[in-house]
Amino acid sequence: KLGRICSAMAEFVWEARARTGELRKGTMEADDVDAVNERLKGQQLNPTKVKKKGAGFKFSLGSGVGGKDIVTFTRLFATMIDAGLPIVQCLDILSGQTDNKHFAGVLRDIKNNVEQGATFSDSLRRHPKIFDNLYTNLVQAGEVGGILDTILSRLAVYYEKAMKLQRQVKGAMVYPSVVLVVFIGVLFILLGWVIPSFKTIFKDLGSADELPALTQLIIAASEAFTGNFIFVVLGMAGVAGAVTTIYRTPKGKRSFHKIFLKLPIIGAVLKKIAVARFTRTLGTLLASGVPILDAMDIVAKTAGNVIIEEGIQYTRTKVSEGKNMAGPLMETNIFPPMVVQMVGVGEQTGDLDAMLNKIADFYDDEVDVAVGSLTSLIEPFMMVGIGGTVGVVLIGMYLPIFSLAGKIKSN
């Protein structure tokens, strides 16, 4: 209800003096300037400047707040709450300690809303790019159950492990990506500058009409590249743009995600990552007291793959009809039989949240091994491909020189 009321209000930027003379700044949602002044005076502040926040042009890449900022904030916040400090005081301290100025402004905005009477979870929901549904729903469960410090500690552990998983995957992709970029750069240099230089040498030597078939093929490829360079670049940009456009459509995204899961080797790694994320998130939500249907809805939205999301939503629908979770999970053909069996055992023993976290711990290690194996498999293929391409070009360019040297020797 409060969220609907706030959304109809305007946002104001204010400056005010405290009784100590300290200048304070912040934002506030209210009907008008008089309402802002009244609230500030109610907080023992003397307003010096209040104006409506303009909808000026803003450019930002992402939320401006990293995962490390969230983990640090959550961990410190849990410690302060456990020590008995009020929420407003915790937010005030943390907003002054963080090095991220954007995050500091967000925390001040949350503090102002809490001071105005909003709950902590509702105040977090004003910043969905930073605090997702998982975070806000767990905080709400902690507020209702009076265990906010415990919930925040669980959230910190969850995000730390999620960040570790993300770093593993990104780290595995760094080396192949760098090698691929270098290969493309080398190929451009060979086609655009090196091969044309050899072509000039062959022409000057008068052997341009007697070149081997391989050399003629490579020179033809170079001429096509240099003569249509603009079209090559535009074509590559067009293909990238078309793929991006298709991926952004629901059908296109679903098709790509389906292909990803069926790719050899990579598909198996993606499934293991999905299982680790699914079990860790659902286990954390259930352990915090979030109802299973709400928890599964949140988990589905954070799956990261449309096919897996559909499988989780299908399972949720069956659970809402009174069935257990294990059966529908097996029907999706996404989750391994071992995972489904362990979920079934957890349901039967009434300890599903603990079982899910055990599965998540196991699959975290599995992902670590799988990502390492994937890197080991990719590296030889890339090196053979790059070395083979460069080798073929070099052989094609030096064949006429060897042939010419043989002729000179025989003469």
Short mmCIF file of C-alpha atoms in Angstrom, two decimals:
data_model
loop_
_atom_site.label_atom_id
_atom_site.label_comp_id
_atom_site.label_asym_id
_atom_site.label_seq_id
_atom_site.Cartn_x
_atom_site.Cartn_y
_atom_site.Cartn_z
CA LYS A 1 0.00 0.00 0.00
CA LEU A 2 2.78 2.36 0.98
CA GLY A 3 4.54 1.60 -2.34
CA ARG A 4 1.43 2.64 -4.33
CA ILE A 5 1.16 5.88 -2.36
CA CYS A 6 4.86 6.70 -2.80
CA SER A 7 4.77 6.10 -6.53
CA ALA A 8 2.21 8.89 -6.96
CA MET A 9 4.36 11.40 -5.05
CA ALA A 10 7.07 13.66 -6.42
CA GLU A 11 10.71 13.37 -5.38
CA PHE A 12 12.42 16.34 -3.72
CA VAL A 13 16.07 17.13 -3.02
CA TRP A 14 16.60 18.82 0.34
CA GLU A 15 19.30 20.40 2.48
CA ALA A 16 18.84 21.07 6.19
CA ARG A 17 20.77 22.00 9.33
CA ALA A 18 20.74 19.78 12.41
CA ARG A 19 20.70 21.26 15.93
CA THR A 20 24.47 20.75 16.03
CA GLY A 21 24.84 22.94 12.93
CA GLU A 22 25.74 19.99 10.71
CA LEU A 23 24.54 20.31 7.09
CA ARG A 24 22.60 17.29 5.89
CA LYS A 25 21.38 16.43 2.40
CA GLY A 26 19.01 13.87 0.95
CA THR A 27 15.99 13.05 -1.17
CA MET A 28 12.40 12.59 -0.10
CA GLU A 29 9.11 11.68 -1.74
CA ALA A 30 6.21 13.94 -0.80
CA ASP A 31 3.16 15.70 -2.22
CA ASP A 32 4.75 19.17 -2.20
CA VAL A 33 7.50 21.35 -0.71
CA ASP A 34 5.46 22.14 2.42
CA ALA A 35 5.15 18.43 3.19
CA VAL A 36 8.94 18.04 2.91
CA ASN A 37 9.53 21.01 5.25
CA GLU A 38 7.05 19.61 7.76
CA ARG A 39 8.72 16.17 7.79
CA LEU A 40 12.20 17.67 8.14
CA LYS A 41 11.09 19.78 11.11
CA GLY A 42 9.58 16.66 12.62
CA GLN A 43 13.05 15.11 12.43
CA GLN A 44 14.52 18.08 14.35
CA LEU A 45 16.06 19.51 11.16
CA ASN A 46 15.90 23.12 9.92
CA PRO A 47 15.29 23.12 6.11
CA THR A 48 17.55 25.48 4.15
CA LYS A 49 16.83 24.33 0.58
CA VAL A 50 14.07 22.15 -0.90
CA LYS A 51 13.43 21.68 -4.60
CA LYS A 52 11.72 19.19 -6.84
CA LYS A 53 14.11 16.68 -8.40
CA GLY A 54 14.32 17.22 -12.15
CA ALA A 55 14.19 14.40 -14.69
CA GLY A 56 17.49 15.42 -16.25
CA PHE A 57 19.53 13.26 -18.57
CA LYS A 58 21.52 10.59 -16.75
CA PHE A 59 23.96 8.12 -18.18
CA SER A 60 24.98 5.09 -16.19
CA LEU A 61 26.43 1.72 -17.06
CA GLY A 62 24.73 -0.87 -14.85
CA SER A 63 23.78 -0.07 -11.28
CA GLY A 64 27.15 1.46 -10.32
CA VAL A 65 27.28 -0.90 -7.34
CA GLY A 66 29.32 -4.10 -7.48
CA GLY A 67 28.76 -7.43 -5.79
CA LYS A 68 31.61 -6.73 -3.39
CA ASP A 69 29.83 -3.55 -2.20
CA ILE A 70 26.66 -5.54 -1.52
CA VAL A 71 28.48 -8.31 0.38
CA THR A 72 30.47 -5.83 2.52
CA PHE A 73 27.35 -3.79 3.29
CA THR A 74 25.31 -6.89 4.20
CA ARG A 75 28.03 -8.37 6.41
CA LEU A 76 28.61 -5.10 8.32
CA PHE A 77 24.89 -4.40 8.58
CA ALA A 78 24.28 -7.86 10.10
CA THR A 79 27.04 -7.28 12.68
CA MET A 80 25.61 -3.87 13.68
CA ILE A 81 22.04 -5.18 13.96
CA ASP A 82 23.28 -8.09 16.07
CA ALA A 83 25.03 -5.56 18.33
CA GLY A 84 21.68 -3.82 18.91
CA LEU A 85 22.12 -0.66 16.82
CA PRO A 86 18.96 0.84 15.25
CA ILE A 87 18.54 0.43 11.47
CA VAL A 88 18.71 4.19 10.82
CA GLN A 89 21.98 4.51 12.73
CA CYS A 90 23.45 1.50 10.88
CA LEU A 91 22.56 3.03 7.51
CA ASP A 92 23.99 6.40 8.56
CA ILE A 93 27.32 4.82 9.58
CA LEU A 94 27.61 2.61 6.49
CA SER A 95 26.74 5.43 4.06
CA GLY A 96 29.66 7.40 5.49
CA GLN A 97 32.10 4.49 5.35
CA THR A 98 31.60 3.21 1.79
CA ASP A 99 34.03 4.42 -0.89
CA ASN A 100 31.35 4.10 -3.59
CA LYS A 101 29.69 7.54 -3.76
CA HIS A 102 26.70 6.24 -5.73
CA PHE A 103 26.07 3.50 -3.17
CA ALA A 104 26.45 6.03 -0.35
CA GLY A 105 23.67 8.13 -1.93
CA VAL A 106 21.47 5.02 -2.22
CA LEU A 107 22.00 4.20 1.46
CA ARG A 108 21.13 7.77 2.46
CA ASP A 109 17.94 7.53 0.41
CA ILE A 110 17.04 4.24 2.15
CA LYS A 111 17.76 5.83 5.54
CA ASN A 112 15.49 8.79 4.76
CA ASN A 113 12.65 6.48 3.78
CA VAL A 114 13.03 4.41 6.94
CA GLU A 115 12.95 7.63 8.97
CA GLN A 116 9.71 8.56 7.20
CA GLY A 117 8.08 5.34 8.43
CA ALA A 118 8.69 2.89 5.57
CA THR A 119 9.94 -0.61 6.36
CA PHE A 120 13.53 -1.48 5.56
CA SER A 121 12.48 -3.98 2.86
CA ASP A 122 10.16 -1.46 1.18
CA SER A 123 12.96 1.11 1.21
CA LEU A 124 15.29 -1.40 -0.47
CA ARG A 125 12.68 -2.07 -3.18
CA ARG A 126 13.10 1.53 -4.36
CA HIS A 127 16.44 0.40 -5.84
CA PRO A 128 15.71 -2.81 -7.79
CA LYS A 129 18.92 -2.60 -9.87
CA ILE A 130 20.95 -2.98 -6.67
CA PHE A 131 18.73 -5.06 -4.36
CA ASP A 132 16.94 -7.80 -6.30
CA ASN A 133 13.76 -9.69 -5.34
CA LEU A 134 15.77 -12.36 -3.53
CA TYR A 135 17.42 -9.77 -1.29
CA THR A 136 14.29 -7.74 -0.50
CA ASN A 137 12.10 -10.79 0.13
CA LEU A 138 14.61 -12.29 2.54
CA VAL A 139 14.94 -8.97 4.37
CA GLN A 140 11.14 -8.78 4.62
CA ALA A 141 11.06 -12.31 6.06
CA GLY A 142 13.72 -11.28 8.58
CA GLU A 143 11.75 -8.20 9.61
CA VAL A 144 8.53 -10.18 10.09
CA GLY A 145 10.27 -13.00 12.00
CA GLY A 146 12.49 -10.70 14.08
CA ILE A 147 15.66 -12.39 12.83
CA LEU A 148 17.02 -9.70 10.53
CA ASP A 149 20.63 -10.19 11.69
CA THR A 150 20.45 -13.94 10.94
CA ILE A 151 18.89 -13.33 7.52
CA LEU A 152 21.52 -10.74 6.62
CA SER A 153 24.30 -13.17 7.59
CA ARG A 154 22.74 -15.81 5.32
CA LEU A 155 22.47 -13.27 2.52
CA ALA A 156 26.14 -12.36 2.90
CA VAL A 157 27.14 -16.05 2.69
CA TYR A 158 24.86 -16.56 -0.33
CA TYR A 159 26.26 -13.59 -2.27
CA GLU A 160 29.86 -14.51 -1.39
CA LYS A 161 29.38 -18.00 -2.84
CA ALA A 162 27.49 -16.61 -5.84
CA MET A 163 30.37 -14.20 -6.53
CA LYS A 164 32.88 -17.06 -6.23
CA LEU A 165 30.92 -19.08 -8.80
CA GLN A 166 30.75 -16.08 -11.13
CA ARG A 167 34.49 -15.45 -10.80
CA GLN A 168 35.23 -19.09 -11.66
CA VAL A 169 33.22 -18.90 -14.88
CA LYS A 170 34.59 -15.49 -15.90
CA GLY A 171 38.14 -16.53 -15.06
CA ALA A 172 37.86 -19.59 -17.28
CA MET A 173 36.74 -17.46 -20.22
CA VAL A 174 39.44 -14.77 -19.94
CA TYR A 175 42.31 -16.73 -21.56
CA PRO A 176 40.31 -18.10 -24.54
CA SER A 177 38.80 -14.65 -25.13
CA VAL A 178 42.20 -12.94 -25.15
CA VAL A 179 43.64 -15.58 -27.48
CA LEU A 180 40.67 -15.24 -29.84
CA VAL A 181 41.00 -11.43 -29.98
CA VAL A 182 44.76 -11.71 -30.65
CA PHE A 183 44.08 -14.28 -33.40
CA ILE A 184 41.57 -11.99 -35.12
CA GLY A 185 44.05 -9.11 -34.89
CA VAL A 186 46.87 -11.22 -36.37
CA LEU A 187 44.57 -12.43 -39.17
CA PHE A 188 43.63 -8.82 -40.03
CA ILE A 189 47.33 -7.84 -40.16
CA LEU A 190 48.21 -10.83 -42.36
CA LEU A 191 45.35 -10.23 -44.81
CA GLY A 192 45.64 -6.44 -44.85
CA TRP A 193 49.41 -5.80 -44.86
CA VAL A 194 51.69 -8.85 -44.91
CA ILE A 195 50.17 -10.77 -47.83
CA PRO A 196 49.88 -7.65 -50.10
CA SER A 197 53.62 -7.04 -49.46
CA PHE A 198 54.44 -10.56 -50.66
CA LYS A 199 52.18 -10.03 -53.67
CA THR A 200 54.25 -6.98 -54.66
CA ILE A 201 57.49 -8.97 -54.27
CA PHE A 202 56.17 -11.77 -56.49
CA LYS A 203 55.07 -9.24 -59.11
CA ASP A 204 58.49 -7.56 -59.12
CA LEU A 205 60.19 -10.94 -59.57
CA GLY A 206 57.95 -11.73 -62.51
CA SER A 207 56.58 -14.92 -61.00
CA ALA A 208 53.01 -13.67 -60.33
CA ASP A 209 51.60 -15.90 -63.09
CA GLU A 210 53.37 -19.08 -61.90
CA LEU A 211 52.29 -19.09 -58.25
CA PRO A 212 51.18 -22.34 -56.52
CA ALA A 213 47.43 -22.87 -56.05
CA LEU A 214 47.68 -22.37 -52.25
CA THR A 215 49.46 -19.03 -52.69
CA GLN A 216 46.94 -17.85 -55.29
CA LEU A 217 44.07 -18.79 -52.94
CA ILE A 218 45.61 -16.85 -50.03
CA ILE A 219 46.30 -13.78 -52.24
CA ALA A 220 42.72 -13.91 -53.54
CA ALA A 221 41.42 -13.95 -49.95
CA SER A 222 43.67 -10.97 -49.12
CA GLU A 223 42.47 -9.03 -52.18
CA ALA A 224 38.83 -9.73 -51.29
CA PHE A 225 39.49 -8.56 -47.74
CA THR A 226 41.38 -5.34 -48.62
CA GLY A 227 39.08 -4.47 -51.55
CA ASN A 228 35.91 -4.90 -49.48
CA PHE A 229 37.19 -3.92 -46.04
CA ILE A 230 34.31 -1.54 -45.32
CA PHE A 231 31.78 -4.15 -46.37
CA VAL A 232 33.52 -6.79 -44.22
CA VAL A 233 33.34 -4.52 -41.16
CA LEU A 234 29.73 -3.54 -41.88
CA GLY A 235 28.85 -7.20 -42.46
CA MET A 236 30.37 -8.23 -39.12
CA ALA A 237 28.57 -5.37 -37.37
CA GLY A 238 25.32 -6.34 -39.12
CA VAL A 239 25.62 -9.98 -38.05
CA ALA A 240 26.37 -8.93 -34.46
CA GLY A 241 23.42 -6.51 -34.49
CA ALA A 242 21.07 -9.14 -35.94
CA VAL A 243 22.10 -11.74 -33.36
CA THR A 244 21.66 -9.19 -30.54
CA THR A 245 18.21 -8.16 -31.85
CA ILE A 246 17.07 -11.77 -32.16
CA TYR A 247 18.42 -12.59 -28.69
CA ARG A 248 16.39 -9.75 -27.17
CA THR A 249 13.10 -11.24 -28.42
CA PRO A 250 11.45 -13.88 -26.17
CA LYS A 251 11.50 -16.57 -28.89
CA GLY A 252 15.06 -15.77 -29.93
CA LYS A 253 16.32 -15.79 -26.36
CA ARG A 254 14.62 -19.14 -25.71
CA SER A 255 16.16 -20.64 -28.85
CA PHE A 256 19.66 -19.46 -27.94
CA HIS A 257 19.34 -20.74 -24.36
CA LYS A 258 18.12 -24.11 -25.64
CA ILE A 259 21.13 -24.34 -27.97
CA PHE A 260 23.51 -23.37 -25.13
CA LEU A 261 22.28 -26.26 -22.96
CA LYS A 262 22.72 -28.76 -25.83
CA LEU A 263 26.27 -27.72 -26.76
CA PRO A 264 28.85 -30.46 -26.20
CA ILE A 265 30.86 -30.03 -22.98
CA ILE A 266 29.70 -26.39 -22.49
CA GLY A 267 26.06 -27.48 -22.07
CA ALA A 268 27.00 -29.85 -19.21
CA VAL A 269 28.93 -27.05 -17.45
CA LEU A 270 25.97 -24.65 -17.83
CA LYS A 271 23.61 -27.24 -16.30
CA LYS A 272 25.92 -27.71 -13.33
CA ILE A 273 26.06 -23.95 -12.80
CA ALA A 274 22.24 -23.82 -13.00
CA VAL A 275 21.87 -26.63 -10.43
CA ALA A 276 24.31 -24.91 -8.04
CA ARG A 277 22.45 -21.59 -8.37
CA PHE A 278 18.98 -23.18 -8.07
CA THR A 279 19.75 -25.22 -4.96
CA ARG A 280 21.72 -22.46 -3.21
CA THR A 281 19.04 -19.82 -3.80
CA LEU A 282 16.07 -22.04 -2.93
CA GLY A 283 17.83 -23.42 0.16
CA THR A 284 18.60 -19.91 1.42
CA LEU A 285 15.03 -18.73 0.85
CA LEU A 286 13.41 -21.73 2.54
CA ALA A 287 15.81 -21.57 5.50
CA SER A 288 14.78 -17.94 5.99
CA GLY A 289 11.07 -18.75 6.17
CA VAL A 290 9.95 -17.65 2.70
CA PRO A 291 6.94 -19.77 1.52
CA ILE A 292 7.95 -22.41 -1.02
CA LEU A 293 5.76 -21.06 -3.87
CA ASP A 294 7.13 -17.52 -3.44
CA ALA A 295 10.66 -18.94 -3.13
CA MET A 296 10.34 -20.94 -6.36
CA ASP A 297 9.00 -17.90 -8.21
CA ILE A 298 12.05 -15.87 -7.11
CA VAL A 299 14.42 -18.74 -7.99
CA ALA A 300 12.89 -19.06 -11.48
CA LYS A 301 13.47 -15.37 -12.18
CA THR A 302 17.12 -15.62 -11.12
CA ALA A 303 17.82 -18.85 -13.09
CA GLY A 304 19.66 -17.04 -15.91
CA ASN A 305 18.31 -19.41 -18.57
CA VAL A 306 14.80 -19.36 -20.07
CA ILE A 307 14.59 -23.17 -20.41
CA ILE A 308 15.57 -23.70 -16.78
CA GLU A 309 13.19 -20.91 -15.72
CA GLU A 310 10.33 -22.68 -17.51
CA GLY A 311 11.27 -25.95 -15.79
CA ILE A 312 11.22 -24.34 -12.35
CA GLN A 313 7.89 -22.59 -13.07
CA TYR A 314 6.44 -25.93 -14.24
CA THR A 315 7.58 -27.52 -10.96
CA ARG A 316 6.09 -24.60 -9.00
CA THR A 317 2.73 -25.09 -10.73
CA LYS A 318 2.72 -28.81 -9.82
CA VAL A 319 3.68 -28.02 -6.21
CA SER A 320 0.81 -25.52 -6.01
CA GLU A 321 -1.50 -28.37 -7.08
CA GLY A 322 -0.38 -30.44 -4.09
CA LYS A 323 2.39 -32.56 -5.60
CA ASN A 324 5.88 -32.91 -4.21
CA MET A 325 8.86 -31.19 -5.84
CA ALA A 326 10.96 -34.19 -6.87
CA GLY A 327 8.53 -35.66 -9.43
CA PRO A 328 8.03 -32.50 -11.54
CA LEU A 329 11.78 -31.73 -11.37
CA MET A 330 12.49 -35.14 -12.91
CA GLU A 331 9.90 -34.49 -15.66
CA THR A 332 11.74 -31.33 -16.80
CA ASN A 333 14.77 -33.44 -17.91
CA ILE A 334 17.03 -30.59 -16.78
CA PHE A 335 18.13 -31.63 -13.30
CA PRO A 336 20.31 -34.76 -12.80
CA PRO A 337 18.62 -37.81 -11.19
CA MET A 338 20.93 -37.58 -8.15
CA VAL A 339 19.75 -34.01 -7.46
CA VAL A 340 16.10 -35.01 -7.83
CA GLN A 341 16.54 -37.99 -5.48
CA MET A 342 18.24 -35.85 -2.84
CA VAL A 343 15.44 -33.27 -3.10
CA GLY A 344 12.94 -36.12 -2.61
CA VAL A 345 14.80 -37.29 0.51
CA GLY A 346 14.83 -33.74 1.84
CA GLU A 347 11.07 -33.46 1.36
CA GLN A 348 10.43 -36.77 3.12
CA THR A 349 12.63 -35.91 6.09
CA GLY A 350 11.30 -32.34 6.37
CA ASP A 351 14.81 -30.93 6.02
CA LEU A 352 14.66 -29.68 2.44
CA ASP A 353 16.56 -26.41 3.00
CA ALA A 354 19.57 -28.21 4.54
CA MET A 355 19.54 -30.82 1.76
CA LEU A 356 19.47 -28.12 -0.93
CA ASN A 357 22.46 -26.38 0.62
CA LYS A 358 24.38 -29.70 0.70
CA ILE A 359 23.62 -30.19 -3.00
CA ALA A 360 24.77 -26.61 -3.68
CA ASP A 361 28.09 -27.20 -1.84
CA PHE A 362 28.67 -30.37 -3.87
CA TYR A 363 27.88 -28.70 -7.19
CA ASP A 364 30.04 -25.68 -6.38
CA ASP A 365 32.99 -28.08 -6.34
CA GLU A 366 31.67 -29.80 -9.48
CA VAL A 367 31.52 -26.47 -11.30
CA ASP A 368 35.08 -25.68 -10.23
CA VAL A 369 36.32 -28.99 -11.69
CA ALA A 370 34.16 -28.70 -14.83
CA VAL A 371 35.29 -25.14 -15.58
CA GLY A 372 38.94 -26.16 -15.16
CA SER A 373 38.42 -29.13 -17.51
CA LEU A 374 36.66 -26.90 -20.04
CA THR A 375 39.60 -24.50 -20.07
CA SER A 376 42.03 -27.40 -20.52
CA LEU A 377 40.01 -28.67 -23.49
CA ILE A 378 39.58 -25.28 -25.18
CA GLU A 379 43.25 -24.26 -25.02
CA PRO A 380 44.69 -27.02 -27.29
CA PHE A 381 41.94 -26.58 -29.89
CA MET A 382 42.52 -22.83 -30.02
CA MET A 383 46.28 -23.16 -30.24
CA VAL A 384 46.03 -25.76 -33.04
CA GLY A 385 43.51 -23.58 -34.91
CA ILE A 386 45.58 -20.40 -34.59
CA GLY A 387 48.91 -22.11 -35.28
CA GLY A 388 47.44 -24.00 -38.25
CA THR A 389 45.99 -20.85 -39.83
CA VAL A 390 49.20 -18.83 -39.45
CA GLY A 391 51.26 -21.82 -40.63
CA VAL A 392 49.17 -22.27 -43.80
CA VAL A 393 49.56 -18.56 -44.64
CA LEU A 394 53.33 -18.66 -44.11
CA ILE A 395 53.73 -21.82 -46.19
CA GLY A 396 51.60 -20.31 -48.96
CA MET A 397 53.77 -17.19 -49.02
CA TYR A 398 57.14 -18.96 -48.93
CA LEU A 399 56.37 -21.69 -51.50
CA PRO A 400 57.01 -19.35 -54.50
CA ILE A 401 60.26 -18.14 -52.90
CA PHE A 402 61.51 -21.71 -52.48
CA SER A 403 60.45 -22.49 -56.07
CA LEU A 404 62.24 -19.40 -57.38
CA ALA A 405 65.38 -20.26 -55.39
CA GLY A 406 65.36 -23.76 -56.91
CA LYS A 407 65.13 -22.32 -60.44
CA ILE A 408 68.01 -19.92 -59.81
CA LYS A 409 70.15 -22.78 -58.49
CA SER A 410 69.40 -25.03 -61.47
CA ASN A 411 70.22 -22.19 -63.88
#
